[in-house]
Short mmCIF file of C-alpha atoms and ligand atoms in Angstrom, two decimals:
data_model
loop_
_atom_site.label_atom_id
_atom_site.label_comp_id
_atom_site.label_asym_id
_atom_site.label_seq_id
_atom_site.Cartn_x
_atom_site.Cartn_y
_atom_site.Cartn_z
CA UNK A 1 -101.64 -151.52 -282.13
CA UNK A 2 -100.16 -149.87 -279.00
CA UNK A 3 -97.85 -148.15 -281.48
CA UNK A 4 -100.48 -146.49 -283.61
CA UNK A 5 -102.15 -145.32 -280.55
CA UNK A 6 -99.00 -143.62 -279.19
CA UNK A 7 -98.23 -142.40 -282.48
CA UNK A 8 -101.62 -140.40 -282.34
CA UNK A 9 -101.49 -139.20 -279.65
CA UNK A 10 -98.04 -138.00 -279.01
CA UNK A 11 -98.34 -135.70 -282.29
CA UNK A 12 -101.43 -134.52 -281.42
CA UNK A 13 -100.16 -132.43 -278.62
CA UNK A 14 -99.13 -129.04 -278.30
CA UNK A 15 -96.21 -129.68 -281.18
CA UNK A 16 -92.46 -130.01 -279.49
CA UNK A 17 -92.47 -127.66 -276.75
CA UNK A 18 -93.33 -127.33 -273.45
CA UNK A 19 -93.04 -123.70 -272.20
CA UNK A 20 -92.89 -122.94 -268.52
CA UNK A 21 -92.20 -118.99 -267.55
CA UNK A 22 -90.07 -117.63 -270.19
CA UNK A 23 -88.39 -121.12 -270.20
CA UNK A 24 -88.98 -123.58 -273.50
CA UNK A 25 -88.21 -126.73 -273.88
CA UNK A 26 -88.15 -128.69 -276.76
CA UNK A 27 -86.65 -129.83 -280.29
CA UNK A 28 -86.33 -126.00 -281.37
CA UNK A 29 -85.76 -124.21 -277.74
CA UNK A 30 -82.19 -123.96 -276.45
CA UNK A 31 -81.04 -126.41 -274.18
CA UNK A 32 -83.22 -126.55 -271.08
CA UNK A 33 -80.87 -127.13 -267.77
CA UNK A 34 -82.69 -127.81 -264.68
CA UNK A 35 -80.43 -127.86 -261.22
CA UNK A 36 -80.72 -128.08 -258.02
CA UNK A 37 -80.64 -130.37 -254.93
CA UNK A 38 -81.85 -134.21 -254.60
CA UNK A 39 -83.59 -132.82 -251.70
CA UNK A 40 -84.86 -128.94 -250.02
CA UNK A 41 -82.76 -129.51 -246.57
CA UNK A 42 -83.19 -125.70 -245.88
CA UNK A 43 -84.41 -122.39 -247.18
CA UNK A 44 -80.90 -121.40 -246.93
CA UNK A 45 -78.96 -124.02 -249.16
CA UNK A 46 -81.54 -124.06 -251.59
CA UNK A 47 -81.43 -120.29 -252.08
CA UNK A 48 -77.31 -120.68 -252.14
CA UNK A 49 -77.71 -123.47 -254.71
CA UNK A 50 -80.65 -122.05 -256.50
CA UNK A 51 -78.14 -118.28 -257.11
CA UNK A 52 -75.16 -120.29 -258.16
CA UNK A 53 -76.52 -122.40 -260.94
CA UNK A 54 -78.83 -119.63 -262.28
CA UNK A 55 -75.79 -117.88 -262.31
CA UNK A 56 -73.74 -121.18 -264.16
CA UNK A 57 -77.11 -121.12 -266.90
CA UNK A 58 -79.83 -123.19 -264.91
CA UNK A 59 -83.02 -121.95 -266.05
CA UNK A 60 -85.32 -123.94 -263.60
CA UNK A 61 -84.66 -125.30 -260.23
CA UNK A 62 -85.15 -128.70 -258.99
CA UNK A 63 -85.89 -129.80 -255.20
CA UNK A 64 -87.68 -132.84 -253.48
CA UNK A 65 -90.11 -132.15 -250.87
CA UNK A 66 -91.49 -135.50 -251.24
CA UNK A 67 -89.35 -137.90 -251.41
CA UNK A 68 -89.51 -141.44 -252.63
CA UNK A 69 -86.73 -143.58 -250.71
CA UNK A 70 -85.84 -146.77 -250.76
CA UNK A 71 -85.71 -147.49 -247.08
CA UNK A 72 -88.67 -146.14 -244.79
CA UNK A 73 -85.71 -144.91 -242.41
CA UNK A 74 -83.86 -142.96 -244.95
CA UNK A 75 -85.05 -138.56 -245.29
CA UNK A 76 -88.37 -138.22 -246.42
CA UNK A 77 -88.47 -135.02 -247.26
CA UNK A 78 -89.53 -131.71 -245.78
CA UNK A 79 -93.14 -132.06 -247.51
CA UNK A 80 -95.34 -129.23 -247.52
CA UNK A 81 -92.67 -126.34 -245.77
CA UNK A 82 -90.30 -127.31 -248.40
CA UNK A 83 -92.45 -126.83 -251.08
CA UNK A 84 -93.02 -123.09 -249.71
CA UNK A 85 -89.64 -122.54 -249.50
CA UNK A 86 -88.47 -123.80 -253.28
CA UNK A 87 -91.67 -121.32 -254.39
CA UNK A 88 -89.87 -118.54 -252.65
CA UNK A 89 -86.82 -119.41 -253.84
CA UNK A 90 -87.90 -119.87 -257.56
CA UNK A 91 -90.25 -116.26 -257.43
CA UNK A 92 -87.54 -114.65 -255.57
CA UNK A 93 -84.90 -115.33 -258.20
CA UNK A 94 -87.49 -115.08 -260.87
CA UNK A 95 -87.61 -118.44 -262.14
CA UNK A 96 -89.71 -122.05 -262.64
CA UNK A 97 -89.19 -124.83 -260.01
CA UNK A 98 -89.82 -128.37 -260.53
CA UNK A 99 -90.48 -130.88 -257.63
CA UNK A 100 -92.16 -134.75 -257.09
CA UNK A 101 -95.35 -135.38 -256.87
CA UNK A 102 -95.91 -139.09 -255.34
CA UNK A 103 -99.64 -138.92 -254.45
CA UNK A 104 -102.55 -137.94 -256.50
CA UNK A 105 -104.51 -136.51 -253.30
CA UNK A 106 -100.98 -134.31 -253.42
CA UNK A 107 -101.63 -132.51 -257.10
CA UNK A 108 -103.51 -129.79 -255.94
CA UNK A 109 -101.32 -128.86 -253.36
CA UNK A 110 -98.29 -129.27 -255.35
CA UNK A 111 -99.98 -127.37 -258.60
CA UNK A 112 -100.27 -124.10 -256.23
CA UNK A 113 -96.68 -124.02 -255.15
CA UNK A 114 -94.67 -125.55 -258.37
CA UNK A 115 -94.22 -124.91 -261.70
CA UNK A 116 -93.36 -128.20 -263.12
CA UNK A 117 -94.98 -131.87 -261.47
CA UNK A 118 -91.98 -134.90 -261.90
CA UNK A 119 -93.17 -137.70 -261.45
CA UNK A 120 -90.71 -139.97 -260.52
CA UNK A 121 -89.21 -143.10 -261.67
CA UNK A 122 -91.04 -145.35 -259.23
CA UNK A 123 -94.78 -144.06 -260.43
CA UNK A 124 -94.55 -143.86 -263.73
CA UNK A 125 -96.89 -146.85 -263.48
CA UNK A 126 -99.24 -144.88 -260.86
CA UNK A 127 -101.70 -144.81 -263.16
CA UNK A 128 -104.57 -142.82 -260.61
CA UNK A 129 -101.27 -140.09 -260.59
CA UNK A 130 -101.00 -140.01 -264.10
CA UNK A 131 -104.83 -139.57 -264.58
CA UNK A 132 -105.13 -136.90 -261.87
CA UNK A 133 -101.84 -134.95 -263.40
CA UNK A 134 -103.98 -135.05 -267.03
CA UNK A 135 -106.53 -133.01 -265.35
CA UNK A 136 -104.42 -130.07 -264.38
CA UNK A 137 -102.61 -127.00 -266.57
CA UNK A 138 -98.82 -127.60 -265.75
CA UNK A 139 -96.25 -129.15 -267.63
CA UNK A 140 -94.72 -132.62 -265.84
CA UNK A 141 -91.80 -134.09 -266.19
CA UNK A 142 -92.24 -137.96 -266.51
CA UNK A 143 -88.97 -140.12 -265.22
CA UNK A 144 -89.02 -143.25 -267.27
CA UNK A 145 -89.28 -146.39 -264.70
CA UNK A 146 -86.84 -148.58 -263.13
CA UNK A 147 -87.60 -151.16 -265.49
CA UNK A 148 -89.81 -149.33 -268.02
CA UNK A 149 -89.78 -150.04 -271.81
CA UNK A 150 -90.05 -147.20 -274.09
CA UNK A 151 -93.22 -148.04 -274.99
CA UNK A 152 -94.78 -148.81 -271.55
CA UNK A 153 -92.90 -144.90 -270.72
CA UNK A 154 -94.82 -143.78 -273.55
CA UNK A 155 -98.06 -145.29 -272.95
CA UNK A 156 -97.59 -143.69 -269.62
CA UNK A 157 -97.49 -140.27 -271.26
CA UNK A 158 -100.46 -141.14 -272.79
CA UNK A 159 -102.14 -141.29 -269.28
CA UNK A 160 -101.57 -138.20 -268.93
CA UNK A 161 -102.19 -136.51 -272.09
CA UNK A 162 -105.34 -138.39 -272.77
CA UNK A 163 -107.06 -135.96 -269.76
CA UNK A 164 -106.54 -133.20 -271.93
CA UNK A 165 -102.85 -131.84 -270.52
CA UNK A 166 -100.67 -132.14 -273.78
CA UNK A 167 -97.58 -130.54 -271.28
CA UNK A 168 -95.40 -133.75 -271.34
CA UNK A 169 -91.42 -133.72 -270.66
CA UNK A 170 -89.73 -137.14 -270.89
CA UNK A 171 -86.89 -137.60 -269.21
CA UNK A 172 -84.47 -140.70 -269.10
CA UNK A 173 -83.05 -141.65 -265.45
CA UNK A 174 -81.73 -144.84 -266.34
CA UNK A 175 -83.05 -148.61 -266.01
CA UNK A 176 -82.09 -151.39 -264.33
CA UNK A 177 -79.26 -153.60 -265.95
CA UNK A 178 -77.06 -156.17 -264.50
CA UNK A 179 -74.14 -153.59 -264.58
CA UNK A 180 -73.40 -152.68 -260.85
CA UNK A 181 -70.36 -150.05 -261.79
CA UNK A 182 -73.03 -147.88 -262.32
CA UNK A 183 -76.28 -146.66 -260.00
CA UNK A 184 -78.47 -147.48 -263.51
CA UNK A 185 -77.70 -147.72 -266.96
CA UNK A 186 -78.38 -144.79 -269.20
CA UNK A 187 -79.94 -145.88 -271.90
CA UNK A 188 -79.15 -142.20 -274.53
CA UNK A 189 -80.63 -144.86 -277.07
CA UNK A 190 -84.04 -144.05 -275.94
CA UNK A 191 -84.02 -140.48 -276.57
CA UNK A 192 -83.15 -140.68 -280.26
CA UNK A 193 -86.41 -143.53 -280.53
CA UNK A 194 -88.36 -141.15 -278.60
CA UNK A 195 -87.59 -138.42 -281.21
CA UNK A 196 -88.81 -140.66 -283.43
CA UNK A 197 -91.89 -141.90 -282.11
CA UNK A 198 -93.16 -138.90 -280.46
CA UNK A 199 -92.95 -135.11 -280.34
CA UNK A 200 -92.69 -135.05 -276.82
CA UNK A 201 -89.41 -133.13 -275.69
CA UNK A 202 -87.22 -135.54 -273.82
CA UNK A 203 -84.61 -134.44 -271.35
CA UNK A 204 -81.60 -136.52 -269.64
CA UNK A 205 -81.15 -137.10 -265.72
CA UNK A 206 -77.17 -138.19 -265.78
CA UNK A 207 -77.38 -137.87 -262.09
CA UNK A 208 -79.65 -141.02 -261.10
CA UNK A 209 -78.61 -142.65 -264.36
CA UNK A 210 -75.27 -143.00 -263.03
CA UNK A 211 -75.00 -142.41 -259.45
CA UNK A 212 -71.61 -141.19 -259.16
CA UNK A 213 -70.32 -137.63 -259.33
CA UNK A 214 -67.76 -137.85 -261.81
CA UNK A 215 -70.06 -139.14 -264.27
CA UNK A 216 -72.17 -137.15 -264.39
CA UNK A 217 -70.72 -134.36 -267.06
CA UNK A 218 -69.33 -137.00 -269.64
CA UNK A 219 -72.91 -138.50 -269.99
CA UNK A 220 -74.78 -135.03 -269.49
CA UNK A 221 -72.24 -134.25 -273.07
CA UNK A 222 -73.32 -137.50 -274.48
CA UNK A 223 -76.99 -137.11 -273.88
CA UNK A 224 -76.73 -133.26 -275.84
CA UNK A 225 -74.73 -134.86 -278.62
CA UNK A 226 -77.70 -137.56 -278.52
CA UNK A 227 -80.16 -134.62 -278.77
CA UNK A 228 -81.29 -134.45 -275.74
CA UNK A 229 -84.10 -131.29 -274.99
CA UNK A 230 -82.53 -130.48 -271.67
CA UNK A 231 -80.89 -131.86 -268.61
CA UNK A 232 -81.89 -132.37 -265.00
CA UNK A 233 -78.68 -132.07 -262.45
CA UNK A 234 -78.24 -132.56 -258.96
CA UNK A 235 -75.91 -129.82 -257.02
CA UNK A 236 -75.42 -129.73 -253.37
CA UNK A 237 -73.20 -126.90 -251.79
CA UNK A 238 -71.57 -129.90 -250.28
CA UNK A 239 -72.33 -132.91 -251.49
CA UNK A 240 -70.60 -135.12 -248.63
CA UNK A 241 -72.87 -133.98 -245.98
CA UNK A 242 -76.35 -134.17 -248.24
CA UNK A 243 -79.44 -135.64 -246.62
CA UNK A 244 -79.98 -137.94 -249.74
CA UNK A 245 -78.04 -138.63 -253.25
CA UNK A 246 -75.14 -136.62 -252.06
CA UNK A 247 -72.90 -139.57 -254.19
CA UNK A 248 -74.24 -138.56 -257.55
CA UNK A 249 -74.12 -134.32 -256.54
CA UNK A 250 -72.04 -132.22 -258.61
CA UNK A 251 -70.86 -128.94 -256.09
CA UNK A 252 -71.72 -125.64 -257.80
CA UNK A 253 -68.45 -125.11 -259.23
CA UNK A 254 -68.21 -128.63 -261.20
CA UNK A 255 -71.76 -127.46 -262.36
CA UNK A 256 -69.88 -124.33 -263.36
CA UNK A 257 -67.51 -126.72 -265.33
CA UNK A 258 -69.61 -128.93 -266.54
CA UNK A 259 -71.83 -126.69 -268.00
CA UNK A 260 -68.72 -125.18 -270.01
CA UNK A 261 -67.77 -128.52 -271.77
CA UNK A 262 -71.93 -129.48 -271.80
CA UNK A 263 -72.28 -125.80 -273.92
CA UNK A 264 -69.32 -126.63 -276.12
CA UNK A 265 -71.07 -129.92 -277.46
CA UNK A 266 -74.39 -127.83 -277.79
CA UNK A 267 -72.70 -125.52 -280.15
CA UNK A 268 -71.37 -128.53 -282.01
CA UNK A 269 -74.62 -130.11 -282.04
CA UNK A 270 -75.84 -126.78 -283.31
CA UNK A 271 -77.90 -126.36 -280.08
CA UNK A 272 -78.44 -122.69 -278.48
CA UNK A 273 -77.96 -122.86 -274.37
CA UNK A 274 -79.99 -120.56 -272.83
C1 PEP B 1 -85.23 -137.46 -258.07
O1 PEP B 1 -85.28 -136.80 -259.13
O2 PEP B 1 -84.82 -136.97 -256.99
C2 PEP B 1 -85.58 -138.89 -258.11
C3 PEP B 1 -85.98 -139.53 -257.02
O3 PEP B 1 -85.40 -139.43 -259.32
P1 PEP B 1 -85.89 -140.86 -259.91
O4 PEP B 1 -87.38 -140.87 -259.74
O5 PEP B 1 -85.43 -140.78 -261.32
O6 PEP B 1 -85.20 -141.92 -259.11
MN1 MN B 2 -82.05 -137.78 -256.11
#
């Protein structure tokens, strides 16, 4: 019954593609690569970061201001000033920025200084969040949960499309295994049942589904080959001294590199990179 539901809903949307600036993302856009750091530290390595992977073929940048840590001890985030400062990045260099929304009290805020609302793996079940994130006009990117199944991910959509905002990006972060070798367990077989069970665009976060820098490009290749919509990457100008996730960072220049072998499996795939 659940499936029915999603099936109706999912198609009834705005098609395949979310479009956010000049950027689109979906089934029949190019690949969609959105970069930048775990976390805004400072106006100044965000605007570094933000140049260098615009320059490497990001088209949207990425940047917690809110962020959702395990340990109450660990960086929270710059909150509100950091949000001004990835909004002067992204106008500056003339394109959409993405960041996490954790409260719904926070949408409003957040909708006036972002393009894009994430909403991260840990609320995907935050169901007053989804609700208040149907009511607004801005794409969000939903992380799939720790431990979500496809269908409760989904059904979470639905939470959000069910307001009335059709502007849905799915992206897959990883669950939960046993395997410890790896931060999470990137499940790429989600992406090809999510083509088939929804329109939705889905993109692929290789970052948190692995956890560890040099895995990042093979599975960001896999997840295109998969046919994967896009990809979300973190880069720090140095990843060793990074307030949070600096593990799983890439530096701009293995961005640089991975986005050469990540655009050599796109034209394989038959998939345009912006
Ligand atoms: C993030 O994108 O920085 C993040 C916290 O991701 P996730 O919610 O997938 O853990
Ligand atoms: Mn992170």
């Amino acid at each position: 019954m659940a499936d029915s539901k999603i099936e109706s809903m999912s198609s009834a949307g705005a098609g395949n593609e979310v479009s956010v600036g000049g950027l689109r993302i979906g089934a029949s856009a190019p690949l969609a690569v959105i970069a930048g750091p775990c976390a805004i530290e400072n106006e100044h390595m965000l605007r570094e970061t933000a140049r260098q992977v615009i320059k490497y073929g990001a088209g949207m940048i990425r940047g917690g201001a809110f962020k959702p840590r395990t340990s109450p001890y660990s960086f929270q985030g710059l909150g509100l000033p950091g949000l001004k400062m990835l909004h002067r990045v992204g106008r500056e260099l003339g394109v959409p920025v993405v960041s996490e929304v954790m409260d719904s009290g926070d949408v409003e805020v957040m909708a006036e200084y972002v393009d894009v609302l994430q909403v991260g793996a840990r609320n995907m079940q935050n169901f007053p969040l989804l609700k208040k994130l149907g009511t607004i006009d801005k794409p969000v990117v939903l992380k799939r949960g720790l431990a979500a199944t496809i269908e409760e991910w989904l059904l979470a959509a639905e939470y959000i499309m069910v307001g009335g905002n059709k502007k849905v990006i799915l992206c897959e972060r990883g669950i939960r295994t046993h395997e410890r070798w790896t931060r999470n367990t990137l499940d790429l077989s989600a992406v090809a049942v999510v083509k088939s069970r929804s329109n939705l665009p889905v993109i692929v976060d290789p970052s948190h589904a692995t956890g560890y820098t040099h895995l990042v490009a093979p599975m960001a290749k896999a997840a295109v080959a998969a046919g994967a919509d896009g990809l979300m990457i973190e880069v720090h100008p140095c990843p060793e001294n990074a307030m949070s996730d600096g593990q799983q960072s890439l530096t701009p220049e293995q961005f640089r590199e991975m986005m050469a072998e990540v655009s050599r499996v796109a034209a394989a795939v038959g998939r345009d990179v912006v």
